[in-house]
Structures are given as C-alpha cells and as structure tokens.
Coordinates of C-alpha atoms in Angstrom, one line a residue:
M1 CA 21.8 3.4 0.3
S2 CA 19.3 5.6 2.1
G3 CA 17.3 8.7 1.5
R4 CA 15.8 8.1 -1.9
T5 CA 12.3 9.0 -3.0
T6 CA 10.3 8.5 -6.2
R7 CA 6.7 9.2 -7.2
R8 CA 4.5 8.3 -10.1
D9 CA 0.9 8.8 -11.0
F10 CA -1.2 6.0 -12.5
R11 CA -4.7 6.1 -14.0
T12 CA -7.4 4.5 -12.0
D13 CA -8.0 1.5 -14.3
R14 CA -7.2 -2.2 -13.8
R15 CA -4.2 -2.1 -16.2
A16 CA -2.5 0.4 -13.8
V17 CA -2.0 -2.3 -11.2
F18 CA 0.3 -4.2 -13.6
G19 CA 2.1 -0.9 -14.3
A20 CA 2.5 -0.1 -10.6
R21 CA 3.9 -3.6 -10.0
R22 CA 6.5 -3.3 -12.8
Y23 CA 7.4 0.2 -11.6
V24 CA 8.1 -1.1 -8.1
E25 CA 10.2 -4.0 -9.5
S26 CA 12.3 -1.5 -11.4
V27 CA 12.8 0.9 -8.5
C28 CA 13.7 -2.0 -6.2
R29 CA 16.2 -3.3 -8.7
D30 CA 17.7 0.2 -9.1
W31 CA 17.9 0.7 -5.3
K32 CA 19.4 -2.7 -4.9
V33 CA 16.7 -4.0 -2.6
R34 CA 17.1 -7.7 -1.7
A35 CA 14.9 -10.2 -3.5
E36 CA 12.6 -11.1 -0.5
P37 CA 11.6 -7.5 0.5
A38 CA 11.4 -6.5 -3.2
A39 CA 8.8 -9.3 -3.8
S40 CA 6.9 -8.2 -0.7
A41 CA 6.9 -4.6 -1.9
V42 CA 5.5 -5.7 -5.3
L43 CA 2.7 -7.6 -3.6
L44 CA 1.9 -4.7 -1.2
V45 CA 1.7 -2.3 -4.1
S46 CA -0.5 -4.7 -6.0
E47 CA -2.9 -4.8 -3.1
L48 CA -2.9 -1.1 -2.5
A49 CA -3.2 -0.1 -6.2
T50 CA -6.0 -2.6 -6.6
N51 CA -7.9 -1.0 -3.7
A52 CA -7.3 2.5 -5.2
V53 CA -8.6 1.3 -8.6
L54 CA -11.6 -0.5 -7.3
H55 CA -12.7 1.8 -4.4
A56 CA -11.4 5.3 -5.2
T57 CA -13.9 6.4 -7.7
G58 CA -14.2 10.0 -8.7
G59 CA -11.5 12.5 -7.9
E60 CA -8.8 13.1 -10.5
G61 CA -8.9 9.6 -12.1
V62 CA -5.4 8.9 -10.9
F63 CA -3.6 7.5 -7.9
E64 CA -0.1 8.4 -6.8
L65 CA 2.5 5.8 -5.8
C66 CA 5.3 7.1 -3.7
L67 CA 8.3 5.0 -2.7
R68 CA 10.8 6.3 -0.1
R69 CA 13.8 4.5 1.3
R70 CA 14.8 5.7 4.7
R71 CA 17.2 4.0 7.2
G72 CA 16.5 0.4 6.2
V73 CA 12.8 0.9 5.7
L74 CA 10.9 1.1 2.4
V75 CA 7.9 3.4 2.8
I76 CA 5.1 2.8 0.3
E77 CA 2.3 5.3 -0.1
V78 CA -0.7 5.1 -2.4
T79 CA -2.8 8.3 -2.5
D80 CA -6.1 8.8 -4.2
W81 CA -8.1 11.9 -4.7
S82 CA -11.6 10.4 -4.4
G83 CA -14.3 12.0 -2.4
L84 CA -14.3 8.9 -0.2
S85 CA -13.1 9.2 3.4
I86 CA -11.2 6.6 5.4
P87 CA -13.3 3.5 5.3
E88 CA -15.0 2.1 8.3
P89 CA -14.4 -1.6 9.0
T90 CA -17.0 -3.9 7.7
P91 CA -18.5 -6.8 9.7
N92 CA -16.5 -9.4 7.9
E93 CA -13.1 -7.8 8.8
P94 CA -11.2 -9.0 11.8
E95 CA -11.0 -6.5 14.6
F96 CA -7.3 -5.8 14.2
V97 CA -7.8 -4.4 10.7
A98 CA -9.8 -1.6 12.2
E99 CA -7.0 -0.6 14.5
V100 CA -5.2 1.4 11.8
P101 CA -2.4 2.4 12.1
Y102 CA 0.0 -0.2 13.2
A103 CA -2.2 -3.3 12.6
S104 CA -0.2 -6.5 12.4
C105 CA -0.8 -10.1 11.5
E106 CA 0.3 -11.3 15.0
A107 CA -3.3 -11.3 16.3
G108 CA -4.2 -13.9 13.6
F109 CA -7.5 -14.0 11.7
D110 CA -10.3 -16.3 10.8
L111 CA -10.6 -16.7 7.0
D112 CA -14.2 -17.9 7.4
R113 CA -15.0 -14.4 8.7
V114 CA -13.3 -12.6 5.8
G115 CA -14.9 -12.3 2.3
Q116 CA -13.2 -13.9 -0.6
S117 CA -12.3 -10.5 -2.1
G118 CA -11.7 -8.7 1.1
R119 CA -8.3 -10.1 2.0
G120 CA -6.0 -7.4 0.6
L121 CA -5.5 -5.5 3.9
L122 CA -4.9 -8.8 5.7
I123 CA -2.0 -9.3 3.3
V124 CA -0.8 -5.8 4.0
A125 CA -1.0 -6.4 7.7
C126 CA 0.9 -9.6 7.5
L127 CA 3.8 -8.2 5.3
A128 CA 4.2 -4.7 6.6
T129 CA 6.2 -3.7 9.6
K130 CA 3.5 -1.2 10.2
W131 CA 0.8 0.5 8.1
G132 CA -2.0 2.9 8.3
V133 CA -4.3 5.3 6.5
R134 CA -4.5 9.1 6.7
Q135 CA -7.0 11.5 5.3
R136 CA -5.6 14.1 2.9
L137 CA -5.6 17.5 4.5
D138 CA -5.5 19.6 1.3
G139 CA -8.5 18.0 -0.3
P140 CA -10.6 14.9 -0.7
G141 CA -9.0 11.5 -0.6
K142 CA -6.6 9.5 1.5
T143 CA -3.2 7.9 1.6
V144 CA -2.6 4.3 2.6
W145 CA 1.0 3.9 3.8
V146 CA 3.2 0.9 4.6
H147 CA 6.6 0.5 6.2
L148 CA 8.5 -2.5 5.0
E149 CA 11.7 -3.5 6.8
L150 CA 14.6 -4.0 4.4
R151 CA 17.2 -5.5 6.7

C-alpha cells in the first residue's frame, strides 16, 4: 500500500521518545510494514526524537513526527521549532556526517573519534537509504528527514 501520511506532535521531554517509538510501531503495524524495516524505523525515530528533545530547546515545546509511505519508501520527518539552526559538525564527528543530505555509512567511521553520546546520527546514516536536514522556511527550527527502503 502506498500514499499514506500521518503526523503527530510530541512534547519536548524525555518521555516523548518512548511515545514516539510506540506511535511508529503502531503505524508500521497498521501499514503492514515488514518486521525488519519497522524495527529500523523505530530506532531511527528514537534517535531523531532524542535529538529533538535534547537539542531543540525553546520554540513551541513540541516536535512533530511525520511518517509518509511513498512507492516502497518510508519517509520519516522530525521537525522542531527551536531557534537553533542546522548544526555545524563538531570535531569528533566523521567527515561524512557533515555531508548532509545523503550521508551514508559506506564510508565507515572511527568510533574512537566519536563521543559516547554523539552516535545517533551515525546510526541514522547506517540505517537510512538517504537522510538530511532542512531549515524551516516559515519560522525558526529545522526538519531532519530520513528515507527508509521498505522492499
């Protein structure tokens, strides 16, 4: 089945990550997404929602989770309304993470160069078919998007 979209807002607190994960599980079940890509979608949302909660301070106090199923691809978007712009890469991130969009895990990475708590976007890069970040045009904030192959 193709051409479905769902959106939901979550408060920017740590409990919201659990709620976002459960929401994705439910949507994947309803949309009959196979077990492996559904598990990847849950992990991706967990990482993106955690980043929104931890780093998107200010704004509306919520983040939006949007799931879209289009032609064998699950599109996941997490939007925040914080005053923060798209982050610059930090010295402990591998170079390919800075090449947003379309970063991938194929380049490999050195875990010794990456901080213990800075591995979320590495997980995203490894699981996603492609991903990126875009600034919101109608106000402050940004959207982190991920394409996950469902075939």
